[in-house]
Each structure stands twice: as C-alpha cells, then as structure tokens.
Coordinates of C-alpha atoms and ligand atoms in Angstrom, one line a residue:
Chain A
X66 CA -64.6 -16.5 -63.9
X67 CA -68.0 -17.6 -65.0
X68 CA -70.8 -19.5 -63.1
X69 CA -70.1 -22.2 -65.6
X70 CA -66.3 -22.4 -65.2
X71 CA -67.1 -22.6 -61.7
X72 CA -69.6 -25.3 -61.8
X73 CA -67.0 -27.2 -63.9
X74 CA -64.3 -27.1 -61.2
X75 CA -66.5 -29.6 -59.7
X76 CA -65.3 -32.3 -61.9
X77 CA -62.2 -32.3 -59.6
X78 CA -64.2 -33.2 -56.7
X79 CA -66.2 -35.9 -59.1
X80 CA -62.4 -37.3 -59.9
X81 CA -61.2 -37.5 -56.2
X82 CA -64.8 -39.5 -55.3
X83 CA -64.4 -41.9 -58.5
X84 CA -60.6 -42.5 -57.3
X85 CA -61.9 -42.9 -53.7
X86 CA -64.2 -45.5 -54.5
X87 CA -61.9 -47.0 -57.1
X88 CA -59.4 -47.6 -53.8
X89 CA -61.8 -48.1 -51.0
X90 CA -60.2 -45.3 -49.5
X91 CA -63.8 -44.5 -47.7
X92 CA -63.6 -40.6 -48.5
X93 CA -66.9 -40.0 -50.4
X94 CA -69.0 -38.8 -47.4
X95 CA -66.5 -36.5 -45.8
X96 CA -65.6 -35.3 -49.5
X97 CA -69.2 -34.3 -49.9
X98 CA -69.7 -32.7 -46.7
X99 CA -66.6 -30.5 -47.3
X100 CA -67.4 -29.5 -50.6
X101 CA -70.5 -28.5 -49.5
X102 CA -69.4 -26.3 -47.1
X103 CA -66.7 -24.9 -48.1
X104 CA -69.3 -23.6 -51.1
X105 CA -71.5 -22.7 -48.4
X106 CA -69.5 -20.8 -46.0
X107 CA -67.3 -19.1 -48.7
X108 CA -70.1 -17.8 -50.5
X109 CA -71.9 -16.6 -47.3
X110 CA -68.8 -15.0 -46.5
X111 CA -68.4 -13.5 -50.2
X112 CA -72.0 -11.9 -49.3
X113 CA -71.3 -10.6 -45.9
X114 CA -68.0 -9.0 -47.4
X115 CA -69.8 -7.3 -49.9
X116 CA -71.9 -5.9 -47.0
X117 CA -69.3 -5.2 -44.7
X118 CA -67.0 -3.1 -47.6
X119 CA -70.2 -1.1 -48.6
X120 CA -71.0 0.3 -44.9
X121 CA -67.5 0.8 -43.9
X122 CA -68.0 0.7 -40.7
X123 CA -66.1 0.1 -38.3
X124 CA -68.2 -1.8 -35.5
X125 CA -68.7 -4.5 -38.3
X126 CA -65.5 -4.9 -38.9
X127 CA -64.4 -5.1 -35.7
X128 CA -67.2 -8.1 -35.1
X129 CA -66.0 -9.9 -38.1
X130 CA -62.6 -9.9 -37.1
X131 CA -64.4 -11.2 -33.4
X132 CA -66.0 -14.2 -35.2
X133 CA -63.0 -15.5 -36.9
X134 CA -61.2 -15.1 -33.6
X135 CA -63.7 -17.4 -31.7
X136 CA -63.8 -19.6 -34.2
X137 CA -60.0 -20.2 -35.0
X138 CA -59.3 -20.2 -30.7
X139 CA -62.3 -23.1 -30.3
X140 CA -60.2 -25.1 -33.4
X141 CA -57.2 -24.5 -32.0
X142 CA -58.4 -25.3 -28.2
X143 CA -59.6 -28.6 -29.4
X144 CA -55.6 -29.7 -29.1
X145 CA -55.0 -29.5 -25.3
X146 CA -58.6 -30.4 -24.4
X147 CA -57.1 -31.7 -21.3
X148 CA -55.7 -28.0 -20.2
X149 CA -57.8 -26.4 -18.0
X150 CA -59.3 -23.6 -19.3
X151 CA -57.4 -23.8 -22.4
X152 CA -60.1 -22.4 -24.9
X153 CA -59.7 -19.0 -23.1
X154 CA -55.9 -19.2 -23.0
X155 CA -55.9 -19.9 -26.8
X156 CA -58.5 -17.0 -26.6
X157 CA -56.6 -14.5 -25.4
X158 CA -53.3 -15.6 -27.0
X159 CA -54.7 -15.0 -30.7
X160 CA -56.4 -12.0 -29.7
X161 CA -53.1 -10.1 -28.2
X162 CA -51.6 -12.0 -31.7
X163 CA -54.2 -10.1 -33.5
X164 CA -54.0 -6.9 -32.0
X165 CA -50.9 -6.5 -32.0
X166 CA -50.2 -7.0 -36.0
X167 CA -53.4 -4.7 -36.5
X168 CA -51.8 -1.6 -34.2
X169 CA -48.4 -2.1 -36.4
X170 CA -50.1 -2.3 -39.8
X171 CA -52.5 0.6 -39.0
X172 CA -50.3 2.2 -36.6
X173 CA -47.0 2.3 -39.5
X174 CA -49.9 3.3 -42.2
X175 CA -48.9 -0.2 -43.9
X176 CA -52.4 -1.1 -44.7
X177 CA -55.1 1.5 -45.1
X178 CA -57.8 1.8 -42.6
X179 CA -60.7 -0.1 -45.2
X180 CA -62.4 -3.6 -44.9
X181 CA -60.3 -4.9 -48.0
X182 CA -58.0 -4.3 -46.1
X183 CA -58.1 -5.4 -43.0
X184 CA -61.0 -7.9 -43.2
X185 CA -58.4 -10.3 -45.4
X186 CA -55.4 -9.2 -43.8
X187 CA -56.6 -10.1 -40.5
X188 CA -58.0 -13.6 -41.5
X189 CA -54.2 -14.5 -42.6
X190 CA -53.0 -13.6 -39.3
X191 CA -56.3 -15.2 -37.3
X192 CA -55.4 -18.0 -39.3
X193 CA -51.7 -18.4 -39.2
X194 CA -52.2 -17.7 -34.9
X195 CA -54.4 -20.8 -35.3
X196 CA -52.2 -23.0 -36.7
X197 CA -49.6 -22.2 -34.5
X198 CA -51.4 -22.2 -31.1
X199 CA -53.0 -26.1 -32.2
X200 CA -49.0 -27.2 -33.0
X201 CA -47.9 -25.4 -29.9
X202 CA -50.4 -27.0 -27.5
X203 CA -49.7 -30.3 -29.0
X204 CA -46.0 -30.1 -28.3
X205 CA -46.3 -28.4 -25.2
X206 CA -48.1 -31.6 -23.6
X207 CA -46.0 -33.6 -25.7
X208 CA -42.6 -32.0 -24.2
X209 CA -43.6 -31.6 -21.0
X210 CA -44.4 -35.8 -20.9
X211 CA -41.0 -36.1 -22.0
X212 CA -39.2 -33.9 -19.6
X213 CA -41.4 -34.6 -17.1
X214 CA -38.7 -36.3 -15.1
X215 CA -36.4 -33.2 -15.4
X216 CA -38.9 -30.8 -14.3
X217 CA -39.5 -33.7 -11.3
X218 CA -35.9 -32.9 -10.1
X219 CA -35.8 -29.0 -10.9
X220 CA -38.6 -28.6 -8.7
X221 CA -37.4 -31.0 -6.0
X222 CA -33.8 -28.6 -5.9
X223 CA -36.4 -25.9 -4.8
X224 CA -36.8 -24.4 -8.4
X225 CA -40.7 -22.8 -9.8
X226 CA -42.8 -24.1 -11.7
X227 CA -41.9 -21.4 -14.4
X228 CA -38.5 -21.6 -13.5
X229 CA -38.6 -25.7 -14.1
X230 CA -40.5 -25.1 -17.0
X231 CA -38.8 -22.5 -19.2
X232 CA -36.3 -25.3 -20.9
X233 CA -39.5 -26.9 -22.0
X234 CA -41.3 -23.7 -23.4
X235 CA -38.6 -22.3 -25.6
X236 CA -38.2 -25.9 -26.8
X237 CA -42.0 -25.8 -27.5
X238 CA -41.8 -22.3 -28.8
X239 CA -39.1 -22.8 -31.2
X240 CA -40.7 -25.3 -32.4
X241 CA -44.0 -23.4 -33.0
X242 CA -42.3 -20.5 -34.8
X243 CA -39.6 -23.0 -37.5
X244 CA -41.8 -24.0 -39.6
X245 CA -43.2 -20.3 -40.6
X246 CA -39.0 -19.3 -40.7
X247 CA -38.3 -22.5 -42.8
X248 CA -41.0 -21.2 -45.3
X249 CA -39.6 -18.1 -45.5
X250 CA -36.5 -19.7 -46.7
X251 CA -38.2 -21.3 -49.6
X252 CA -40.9 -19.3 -50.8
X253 CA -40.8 -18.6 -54.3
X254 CA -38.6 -21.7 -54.8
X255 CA -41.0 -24.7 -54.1
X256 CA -44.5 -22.5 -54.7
X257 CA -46.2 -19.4 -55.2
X258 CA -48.0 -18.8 -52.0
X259 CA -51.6 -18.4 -52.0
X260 CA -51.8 -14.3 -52.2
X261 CA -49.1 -13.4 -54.5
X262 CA -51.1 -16.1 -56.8
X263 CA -54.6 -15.0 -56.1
X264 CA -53.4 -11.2 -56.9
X265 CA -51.4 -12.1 -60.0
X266 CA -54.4 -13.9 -61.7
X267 CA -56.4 -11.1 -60.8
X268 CA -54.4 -8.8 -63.0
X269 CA -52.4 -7.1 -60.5
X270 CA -48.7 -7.0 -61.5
X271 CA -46.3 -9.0 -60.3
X272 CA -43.9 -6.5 -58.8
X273 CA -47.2 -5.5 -56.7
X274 CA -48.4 -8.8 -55.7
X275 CA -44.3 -9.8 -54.1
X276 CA -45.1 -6.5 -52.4
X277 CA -48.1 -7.8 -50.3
X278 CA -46.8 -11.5 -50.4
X279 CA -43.2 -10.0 -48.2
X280 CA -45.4 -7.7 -46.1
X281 CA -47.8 -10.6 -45.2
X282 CA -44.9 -13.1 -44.7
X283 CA -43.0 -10.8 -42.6
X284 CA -45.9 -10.4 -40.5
X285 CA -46.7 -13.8 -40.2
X286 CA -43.8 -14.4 -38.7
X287 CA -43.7 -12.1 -36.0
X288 CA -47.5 -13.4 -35.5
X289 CA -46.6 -16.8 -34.9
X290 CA -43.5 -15.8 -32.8
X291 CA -46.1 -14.0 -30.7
X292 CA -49.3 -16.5 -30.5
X293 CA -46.3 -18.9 -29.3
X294 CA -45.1 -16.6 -27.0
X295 CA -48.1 -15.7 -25.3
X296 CA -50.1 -19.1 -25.4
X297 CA -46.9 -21.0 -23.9
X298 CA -46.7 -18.5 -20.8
X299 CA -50.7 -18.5 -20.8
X300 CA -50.7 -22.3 -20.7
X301 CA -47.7 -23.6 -18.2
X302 CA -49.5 -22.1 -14.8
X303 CA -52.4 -24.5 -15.6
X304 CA -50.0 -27.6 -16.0
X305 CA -48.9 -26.7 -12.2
X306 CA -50.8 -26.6 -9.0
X307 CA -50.2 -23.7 -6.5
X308 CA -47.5 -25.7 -4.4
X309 CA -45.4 -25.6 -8.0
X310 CA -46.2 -29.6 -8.1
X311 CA -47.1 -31.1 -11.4
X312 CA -50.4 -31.4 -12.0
X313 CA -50.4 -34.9 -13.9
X314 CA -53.8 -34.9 -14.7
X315 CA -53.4 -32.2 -17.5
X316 CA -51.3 -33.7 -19.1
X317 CA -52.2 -36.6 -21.7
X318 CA -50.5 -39.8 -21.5
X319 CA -50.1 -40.4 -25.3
X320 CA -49.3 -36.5 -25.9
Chain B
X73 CA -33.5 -35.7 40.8
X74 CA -36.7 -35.1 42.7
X75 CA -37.9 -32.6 40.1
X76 CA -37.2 -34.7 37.2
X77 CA -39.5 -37.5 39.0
X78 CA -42.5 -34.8 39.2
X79 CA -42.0 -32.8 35.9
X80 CA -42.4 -35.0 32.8
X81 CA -39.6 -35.2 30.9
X82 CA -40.2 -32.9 27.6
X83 CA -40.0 -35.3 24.6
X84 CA -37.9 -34.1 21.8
X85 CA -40.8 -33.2 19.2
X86 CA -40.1 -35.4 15.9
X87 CA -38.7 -33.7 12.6
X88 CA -41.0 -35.4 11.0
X89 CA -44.6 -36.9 11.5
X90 CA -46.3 -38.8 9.3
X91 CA -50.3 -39.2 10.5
X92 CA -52.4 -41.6 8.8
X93 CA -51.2 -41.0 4.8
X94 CA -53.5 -42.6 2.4
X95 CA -52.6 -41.9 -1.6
X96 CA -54.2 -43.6 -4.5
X97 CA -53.2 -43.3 -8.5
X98 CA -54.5 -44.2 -11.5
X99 CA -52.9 -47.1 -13.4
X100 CA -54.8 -46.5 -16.6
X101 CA -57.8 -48.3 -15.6
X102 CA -59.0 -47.7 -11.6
X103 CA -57.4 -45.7 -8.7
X104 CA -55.2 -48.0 -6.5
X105 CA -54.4 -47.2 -3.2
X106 CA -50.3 -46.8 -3.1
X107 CA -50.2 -45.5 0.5
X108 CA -52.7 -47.2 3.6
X109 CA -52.9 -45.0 6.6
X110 CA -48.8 -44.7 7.1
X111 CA -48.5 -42.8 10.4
X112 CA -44.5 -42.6 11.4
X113 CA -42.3 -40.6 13.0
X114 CA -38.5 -39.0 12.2
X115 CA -36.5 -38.1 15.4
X116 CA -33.7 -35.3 14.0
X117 CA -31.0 -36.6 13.3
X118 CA -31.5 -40.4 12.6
X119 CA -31.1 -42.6 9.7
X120 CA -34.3 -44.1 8.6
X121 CA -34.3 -47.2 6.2
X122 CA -36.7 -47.9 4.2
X123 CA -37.5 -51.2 2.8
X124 CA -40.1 -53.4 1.0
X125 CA -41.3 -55.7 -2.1
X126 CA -40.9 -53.7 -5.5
X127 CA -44.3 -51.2 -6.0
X128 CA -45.3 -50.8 -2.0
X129 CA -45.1 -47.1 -2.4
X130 CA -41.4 -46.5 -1.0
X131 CA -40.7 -43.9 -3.5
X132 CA -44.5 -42.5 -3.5
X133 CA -43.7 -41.6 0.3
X134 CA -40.6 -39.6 -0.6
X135 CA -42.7 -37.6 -3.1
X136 CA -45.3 -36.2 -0.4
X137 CA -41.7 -36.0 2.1
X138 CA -40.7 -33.5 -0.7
X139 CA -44.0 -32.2 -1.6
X140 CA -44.0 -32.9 -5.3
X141 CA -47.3 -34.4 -4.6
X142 CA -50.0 -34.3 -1.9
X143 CA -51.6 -37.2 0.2
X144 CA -55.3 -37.7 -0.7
X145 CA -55.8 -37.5 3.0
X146 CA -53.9 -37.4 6.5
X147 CA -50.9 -34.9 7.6
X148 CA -47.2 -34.4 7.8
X149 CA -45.4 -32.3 10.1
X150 CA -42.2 -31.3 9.6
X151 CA -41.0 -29.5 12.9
X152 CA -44.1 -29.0 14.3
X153 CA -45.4 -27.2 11.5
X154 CA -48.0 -29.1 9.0
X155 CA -46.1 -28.8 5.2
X156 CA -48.6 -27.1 3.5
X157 CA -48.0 -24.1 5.8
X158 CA -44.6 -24.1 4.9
X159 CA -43.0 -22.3 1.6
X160 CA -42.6 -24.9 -0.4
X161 CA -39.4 -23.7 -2.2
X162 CA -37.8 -23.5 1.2
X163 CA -38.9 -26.5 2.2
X164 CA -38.1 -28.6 -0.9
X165 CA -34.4 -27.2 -0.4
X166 CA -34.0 -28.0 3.3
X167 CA -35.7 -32.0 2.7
X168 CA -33.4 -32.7 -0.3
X169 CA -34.5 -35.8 -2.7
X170 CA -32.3 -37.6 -4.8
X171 CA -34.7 -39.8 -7.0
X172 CA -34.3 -43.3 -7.5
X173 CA -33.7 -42.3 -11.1
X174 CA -30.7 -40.2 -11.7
X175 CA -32.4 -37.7 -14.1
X176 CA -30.0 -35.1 -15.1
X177 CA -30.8 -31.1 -16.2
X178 CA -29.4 -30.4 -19.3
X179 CA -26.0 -28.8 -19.3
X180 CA -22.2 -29.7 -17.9
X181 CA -22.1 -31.4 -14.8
X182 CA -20.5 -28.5 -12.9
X183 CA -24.2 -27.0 -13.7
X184 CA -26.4 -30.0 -12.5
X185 CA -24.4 -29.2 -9.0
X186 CA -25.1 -25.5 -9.1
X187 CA -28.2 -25.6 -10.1
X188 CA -29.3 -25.3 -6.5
X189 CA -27.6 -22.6 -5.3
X190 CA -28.3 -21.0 -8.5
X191 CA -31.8 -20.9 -7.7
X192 CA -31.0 -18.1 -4.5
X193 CA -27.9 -16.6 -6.0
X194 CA -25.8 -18.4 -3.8
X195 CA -23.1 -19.9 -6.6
X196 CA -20.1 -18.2 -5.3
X197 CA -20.6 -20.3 -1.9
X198 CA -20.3 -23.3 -3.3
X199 CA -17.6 -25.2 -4.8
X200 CA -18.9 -28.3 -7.5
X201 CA -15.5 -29.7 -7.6
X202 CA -15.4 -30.3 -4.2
X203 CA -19.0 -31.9 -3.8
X204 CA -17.6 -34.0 -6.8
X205 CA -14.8 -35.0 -4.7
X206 CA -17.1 -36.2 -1.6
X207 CA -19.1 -38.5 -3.5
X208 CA -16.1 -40.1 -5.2
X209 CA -15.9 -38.4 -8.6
X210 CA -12.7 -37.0 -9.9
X211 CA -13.8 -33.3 -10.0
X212 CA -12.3 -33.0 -13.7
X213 CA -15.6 -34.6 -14.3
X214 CA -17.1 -30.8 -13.7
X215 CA -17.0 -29.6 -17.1
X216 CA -18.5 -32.9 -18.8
X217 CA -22.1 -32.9 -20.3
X218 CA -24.0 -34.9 -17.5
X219 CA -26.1 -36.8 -19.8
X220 CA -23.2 -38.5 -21.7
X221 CA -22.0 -39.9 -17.8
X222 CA -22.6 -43.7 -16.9
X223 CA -25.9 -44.6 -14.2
X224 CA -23.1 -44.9 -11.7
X225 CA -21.5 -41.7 -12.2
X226 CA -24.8 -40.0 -12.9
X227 CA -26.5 -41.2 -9.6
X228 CA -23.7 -40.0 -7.5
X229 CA -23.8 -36.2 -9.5
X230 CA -27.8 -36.3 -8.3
X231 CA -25.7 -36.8 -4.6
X232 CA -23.8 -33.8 -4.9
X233 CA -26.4 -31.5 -6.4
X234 CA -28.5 -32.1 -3.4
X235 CA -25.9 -31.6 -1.5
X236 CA -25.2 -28.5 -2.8
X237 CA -28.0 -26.9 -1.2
X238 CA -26.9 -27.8 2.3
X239 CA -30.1 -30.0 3.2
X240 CA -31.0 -30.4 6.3
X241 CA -32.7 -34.0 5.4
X242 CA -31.8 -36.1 2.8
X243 CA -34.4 -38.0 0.7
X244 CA -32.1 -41.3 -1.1
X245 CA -34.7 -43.5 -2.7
X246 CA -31.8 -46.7 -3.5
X247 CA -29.2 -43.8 -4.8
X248 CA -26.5 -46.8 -4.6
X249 CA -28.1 -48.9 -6.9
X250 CA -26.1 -48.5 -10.0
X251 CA -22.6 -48.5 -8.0
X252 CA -20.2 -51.1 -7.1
X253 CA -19.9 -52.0 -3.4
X254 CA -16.8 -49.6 -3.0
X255 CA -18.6 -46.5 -4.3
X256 CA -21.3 -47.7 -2.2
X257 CA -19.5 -47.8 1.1
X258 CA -18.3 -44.5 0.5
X259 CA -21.6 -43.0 0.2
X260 CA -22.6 -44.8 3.2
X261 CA -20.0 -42.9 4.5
X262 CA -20.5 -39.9 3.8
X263 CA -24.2 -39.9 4.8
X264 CA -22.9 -41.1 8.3
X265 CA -20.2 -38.4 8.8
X266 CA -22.6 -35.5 7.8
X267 CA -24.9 -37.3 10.6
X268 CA -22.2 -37.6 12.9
X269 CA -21.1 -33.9 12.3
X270 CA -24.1 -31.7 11.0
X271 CA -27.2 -34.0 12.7
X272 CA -28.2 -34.6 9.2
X273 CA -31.3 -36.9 9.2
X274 CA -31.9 -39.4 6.7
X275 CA -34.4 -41.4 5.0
X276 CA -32.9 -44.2 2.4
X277 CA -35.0 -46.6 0.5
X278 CA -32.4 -49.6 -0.1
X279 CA -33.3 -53.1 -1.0
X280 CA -29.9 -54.1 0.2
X281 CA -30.3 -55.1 3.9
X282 CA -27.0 -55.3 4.9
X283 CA -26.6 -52.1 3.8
X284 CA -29.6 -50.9 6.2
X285 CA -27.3 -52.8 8.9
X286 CA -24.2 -50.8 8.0
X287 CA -26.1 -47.5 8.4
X288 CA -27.8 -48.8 11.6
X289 CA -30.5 -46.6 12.1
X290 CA -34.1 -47.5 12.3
X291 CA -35.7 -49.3 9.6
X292 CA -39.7 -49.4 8.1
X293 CA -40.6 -52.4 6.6
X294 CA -43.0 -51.4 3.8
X295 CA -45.5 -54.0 2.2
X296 CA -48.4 -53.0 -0.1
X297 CA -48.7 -49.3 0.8
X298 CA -48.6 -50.3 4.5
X299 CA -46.4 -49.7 7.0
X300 CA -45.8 -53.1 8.6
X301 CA -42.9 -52.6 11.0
X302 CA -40.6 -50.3 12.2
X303 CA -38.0 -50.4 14.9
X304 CA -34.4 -50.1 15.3
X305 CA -32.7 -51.8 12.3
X306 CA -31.0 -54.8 14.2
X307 CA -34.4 -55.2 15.8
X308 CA -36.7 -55.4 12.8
X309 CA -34.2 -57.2 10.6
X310 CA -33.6 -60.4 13.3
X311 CA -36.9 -60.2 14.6
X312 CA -39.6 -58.9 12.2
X313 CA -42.9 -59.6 13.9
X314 CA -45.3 -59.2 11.1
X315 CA -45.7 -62.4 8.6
X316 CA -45.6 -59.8 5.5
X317 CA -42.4 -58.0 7.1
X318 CA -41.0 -61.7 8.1
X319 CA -41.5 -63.3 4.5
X320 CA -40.1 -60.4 2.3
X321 CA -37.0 -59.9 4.7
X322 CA -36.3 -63.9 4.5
X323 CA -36.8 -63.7 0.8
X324 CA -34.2 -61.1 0.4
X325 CA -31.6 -62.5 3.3
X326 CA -32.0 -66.0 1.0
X327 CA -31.2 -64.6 -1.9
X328 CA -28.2 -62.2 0.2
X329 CA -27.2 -66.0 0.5
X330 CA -27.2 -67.1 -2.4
X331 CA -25.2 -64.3 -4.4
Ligands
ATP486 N1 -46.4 -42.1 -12.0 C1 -47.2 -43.1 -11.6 N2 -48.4 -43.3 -12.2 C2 -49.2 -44.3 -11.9 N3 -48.9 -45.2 -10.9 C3 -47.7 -45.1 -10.4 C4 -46.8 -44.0 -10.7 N4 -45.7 -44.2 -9.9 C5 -45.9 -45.3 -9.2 N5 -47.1 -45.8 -9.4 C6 -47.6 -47.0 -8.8 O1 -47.7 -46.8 -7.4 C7 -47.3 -48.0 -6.7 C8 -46.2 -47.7 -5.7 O2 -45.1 -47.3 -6.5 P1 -43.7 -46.8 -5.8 O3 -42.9 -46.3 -6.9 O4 -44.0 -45.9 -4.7 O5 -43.1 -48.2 -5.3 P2 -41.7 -48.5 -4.7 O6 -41.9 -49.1 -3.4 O7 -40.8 -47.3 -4.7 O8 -41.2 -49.7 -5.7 P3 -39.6 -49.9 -6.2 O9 -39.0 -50.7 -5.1 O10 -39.8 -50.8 -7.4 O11 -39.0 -48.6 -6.5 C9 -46.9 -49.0 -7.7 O12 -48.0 -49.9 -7.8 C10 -46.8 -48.2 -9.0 O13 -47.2 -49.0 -10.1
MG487 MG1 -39.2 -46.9 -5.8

C-alpha cells in the first residue's frame, strides 16, 4: 500500500469527526488523540520490528515480549484498583500465561524460533491474557459482592477462605474463558478474524492463512483458560485477611 | 465449713468475656461507631438474650463472637483464651452462628446440613434428616434445592446446619423471625433441651420479649452500640434501670399490647 493510499484512509477519521460534530456526540478530541497515536506508536513499533528481525537476537526479543507484558498487566490492573497488590497479580498471571503458550509453540516446533514469529504471536496471546485478566477482575469483585452473604455463612460453618470462595471463582472463571469458546463457535460465520484477513490480503493463500488463524484460536483459548486460572487463585487471598474473614475494604461497592 | 470460710470460693471462669469492644464502619460517608466499650460476660451454659432498637449493633456483636470480623479495639475471651489465639476454623465451628438472614449455599438442602461436617470429613456421623426433624421440617424436605424453600423453612434449615456441627455455643441473631408462633415455640424448645442436656450456651438476638421471658436466661439491653443493662431476664424486663433500656422495652411491651 502506498504513502498516499495511506494518507487517504484518513478521510475515515475526517467522516467520524464531521458525524461527531454533526451529533454533538463530543468525540473530536479523543478521536484526534487516538489517531495520533495509534500512527505514532504503530509506526514506532513498525521501526523497532524491523530492528529487532534484523539482529535476531534473542535478548531483544525476550525484552519486547517484557514491555508488552508490563504494559497489558498495568491496563488490565487498572480493573481491580481496589485489590491489593493487584498490578503484580495480573503481572505474574499474564506472564505464566505467556510462558506457557511460548514453551508449547517452541517446545512442539509449532512456530519457528524467529522474531516474525514470535514477536506477533506473542502480542496475540499478551493481548488476549489482557483482555481476559481486566473482565476477570471485574467479575471477580462483582461476584464476590453478590455472594458475599454465602461466603459470610461458609466461613461462619468453619469453611476457608479458598474453600468459601471456590463457588465464586469457577463462576468468575467460566465466565472469563466463554466468550473466547463462543467465538470459536462462530468464527468464519459472522467475520474473518483479524489474521487470517491481514495474511490473505497479503497474498498468502487461503488454505495457509485458516492454518495460522486455528493454531492462534486454539491457543487463545487455552491462554485465556490459563490467565483466568492463575489470576483468580492469585487474586482471592488478597480479598481475605489471615483469620479467613472478608476483607470488605477490597472490594468495591458498585463492582 | 471452716475451710470454705478461709479459702475463696473459686469462681467458675466465664465462656465468654467481652472487655471494652469498640467497632466503627463506614456508611458511605464517615466511620460510625456500631459498638461503645461493650464489656460482658457468658457463664457456660446460660441463655443470653439479646435485645435493642433496630441498628444498635446486636448482630455486629455476633460477628466479632464468630470472628468474621475483628473489634477495632478491646478483647474477647472465650475460655480463658483471647480469640485470636485460637484456630479460627475450630473456633467458628464450636460458636455456631445462624445469621439473621437465612442465606442458603447453593445445592439440595440435605447439602446446606452437611456442609459442616463436610468440611472435616465427618458426613457419615451425621444424619440431615434427622436435624430436619428437630427443627420441625419434614425430612422429605432433604433432597429439595434450598433456595426455592420459603423464609420460614429456610431460617430453620440455617438451624440444622449449625447444628450439624455439634456447637458448643449457639449464635441466633432473631432466627424465629419468619416463623409462626408454633414453629417458634418449638425452636425455643429445642434450644432449652440441648441446654438442659448438653450445657449448650446461648446468645439470641430477639425483639420478641416474651419470647426472652420464655427462654428465661439473662438478658442485655442494647441501645446505640452500648450496652445499657443486663441482668437476669425477669429482672431487666420489669425493672430496667437505665431511661434508654426503660423507654425501648416500654415501646415494645406497648406495642406487645396492642397486637
Ligand atoms: N455491612 C455493613 N456496612 C456498613 N454498615 C453496617 C453494616 N452492617 C451494619 N451496619 C451498620 O452498623 C450499625 C449496627 O448494625 P447491626 O446490624 O449490628 O444492628 P442490629 O442491632 O443487629 O439491628 P437490627 O435489629 O435491625 O438487626 C447500623 O447502624 C448499621 O447501619
Ligand atoms: Mg441485626
């Protein structure tokens, strides 16, 4: 694609500002800030790739893959900002996540040991443990609020606080994990995800490109079954004192 | 005789002591005080009844009994040892609670009762159909999904599942108050017999005060996080000495009256 091609996609932006203004809808600013940085970062990014694939090393790629961590567990930490030490829960959750989908795709020769490789195939399971860790922490606090009085009783017959808890976490994991099986359901029917597209128009064939789209969907799954996993047992000791009493304070009133 | 005029007698140390409890919480906006300085005493094996104007911090005081929550400041002792030096799983099983709303586990009934004994492995001991039976439900009840039961029925099932794990103290924060005077009796009941034959001890919020009468016990008169008056139940309910304790119990005998 062109530098001009490219400079044209910006009319979409221009339509989505004239329609915000049209309706008052008050989006102009934040529009502009995105598209700025999403420009920005992407094409930093684009640079540091082109770096990162020439040296082939791996110590860079290892400190990528470190950054996007960071980043995606302080995004994701933002949702229980009322857990105590949640940002290094979410932390280590994604990074376990991410370890463990690198040692099978390595480990199985899936993926070949190469930046191209891992660099992108990594961000889609960063990513996807992000997602997954915000909506788990959100319905964790959420749950536990409206169970609260169950776990009250569980506790008072002499149960732990893990043992009180469990209902609540495979409620909270289940629900981190659906919406990734759901989509597995109807992909291909309702859209052509993101990589199978972005290969296709690249001129790799079809056949290929459902290849990488099943291997990454399969993963994903697993990945969000395991960020859900780990963050949920990470998370409940902190929503407990000691003494296996509630600690109410951690939890948010509106959820 | 001589001896027992020289030696003092030994006094029978409480089950519980209660020494100057103070507990706030936050109510959205600032941190009220729900407990004053309670300081109290259990002897073993008595009934206690608790009573006192909606929000003076009846049920917050069976919380820290249980343990589910701390004091800010002050101590209980629960046979001679302060609670925080017991294990609290142990202890939460020997001072059972039943909460003043009946919240039930998920599951049949016949699980809500053995979730207790579940807990230790203990299951094969105990027999849910009979603890059904003792708080007046028909033990086909058992295999029902406890959250489709009435308030009545429910409240009584809380009963039996603390029951189950053969307390030696019994936390009841107003566990008749969804039943029928009948149903109510008979809990009364069985409280008193496992008294009467096990030394149970007792602690029961009611707002019913001829209820605290039939049980007979002692009887704390609770009014804005304070304790105002205790004594033995006929004592404090004909002659309540403090004007907090004396309004609230004619307030409650008036409107006895008027029902
Ligand atoms: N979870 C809670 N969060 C904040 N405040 C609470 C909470 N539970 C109780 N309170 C407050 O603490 C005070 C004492 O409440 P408590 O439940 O101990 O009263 P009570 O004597 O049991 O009243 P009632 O007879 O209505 O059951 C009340 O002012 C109440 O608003
Ligand atoms: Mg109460």
């Amino acid at each position: 694609m062109s530098i001009t091609a490219l400079l044209l996609t910006l009319v979409f932006i221009g339509l989505t500002i004239l329609l915000s203004l049209w309706q008052r809808l008050g989006l102009e600013r934040d529009l502009l800030i995105g598209t700025v940085r999403a420009a920005l970062q992407l094409t930093l990014v684009g640079y540091v790739l082109l770096v990162v694939f020439e040296l082939r090393e791996w110590p860079f790629i290892v400190l990528m893959v470190m950054v996007m961590i960071l980043v995606a567990a302080q995004n994701a930490a933002r949702r229980g900002s009322r857990i105590p030490g949640v940002f290094w829960r979410v932390l280590a959750a994604i990074t376990v996540t991410e370890v463990m989908a690198m040692l099978v795709m390595l480990g199985l020769d899936i993926i070949p040991p190469t930046p191209q490789y891992v660099i992108p195939i990594s961000g889609m399971v960063v990513g996807n443990a992000m997602v997954v860790a915000g909506l788990l922490l959100n319905r964790l606090q959420s749950e536990m609020e409206a169970s609260r009085q169950q776990i009250m009783v569980a506790l008072s017959l002499g149960a732990t606080a893990r043992q009180a808890v469990l209902p609540v976490l495979r409620k909270t994991v289940r629900a981190g994990t659906i919406p990734i099986i759901d989509n597995l359901k109807t992909v291909g029917l309702v859209q052509l995800p993101g990589m199978m597209t972005g290969l296709i128009i690249a001129g790799v064939s079809p056949e290929v490109a459902v290849r990488w789209q099943l291997l990454i969907m399969f993963s994903l799954t697993a990945v969000s079954a395991i960020c859900a996993i780990v963050l949920a047992f990470l998370t409940y000791p902190a929503l407990f004192t000691a003494a296996h009493q509630l600690r109410t304070d951690a939890l948010s009133r509106s959820g | 005789m001589t001896n027992s005029n020289l030696l003092p007698v030994p006094e029978q140390e409480p089950l519980f002591l209660l020494d100057d409890l103070w507990k706030s919480r936050f109510d959205g906006k600032n941190r009220v005080n729900v407990l004053e300085g309670v300081s109290a005493s259990v002897e073993a094996g008595r009934i206690v009844t608790v009573v006192g104007p909606s929000g003076s911090g009846k049920s917050t005081l069976m919380l820290l009994l249980n343990r589910l929550e701390e004091p800010d400041s002050g101590r209980i002792t629960y046979l001679g040892r302060d609670l925080r030096e017991w294990n609290v799983l142990d202890l939460r099983r020997q001072v059972g609670m039943v909460f003043q709303q009946p919240v039930m586990l998920s599951g049949s009934v016949r699980e809500n009762v053995l979730y207790g004994p579940r807990l230790v492995g203990e299951e094969r001991d105990s027999d849910p159909e009979a603890l059904l039976g003792r708080v007046g439900l028909d033990p086909s009840l058992a295999d029902r999904d406890a959250r489709e039961l009435s308030g009545g029925q429910q409240q009584r099932v809380a009963l039996a599942r603390v029951l189950a794990n053969y307390p030696a103290v019994l936390l009841l924060d107003e566990p008749t108050s969804a039943l029928d005077e009948n149903a109510s009796r008979m809990i009364e009941e069985l409280v008193v017999g496992l008294q009467r034959e096990k030394g149970l001890t007792c602690i029961w919020v009611t707002h019913d005060l001829s209820q605290a009468l039939r049980l007979d016990g002692e009887t704390w008169v609770f009014d804005s996080g304070r304790l105002v008056e205790s004594g033995s139940t006929m004592e404090v309910l004909s002659q309540p000495r403090h004007p907090a304790a004396r309004e609230y119990l004619k307030s409650r005998l008036e409107r006895g009256e008027a029902r």
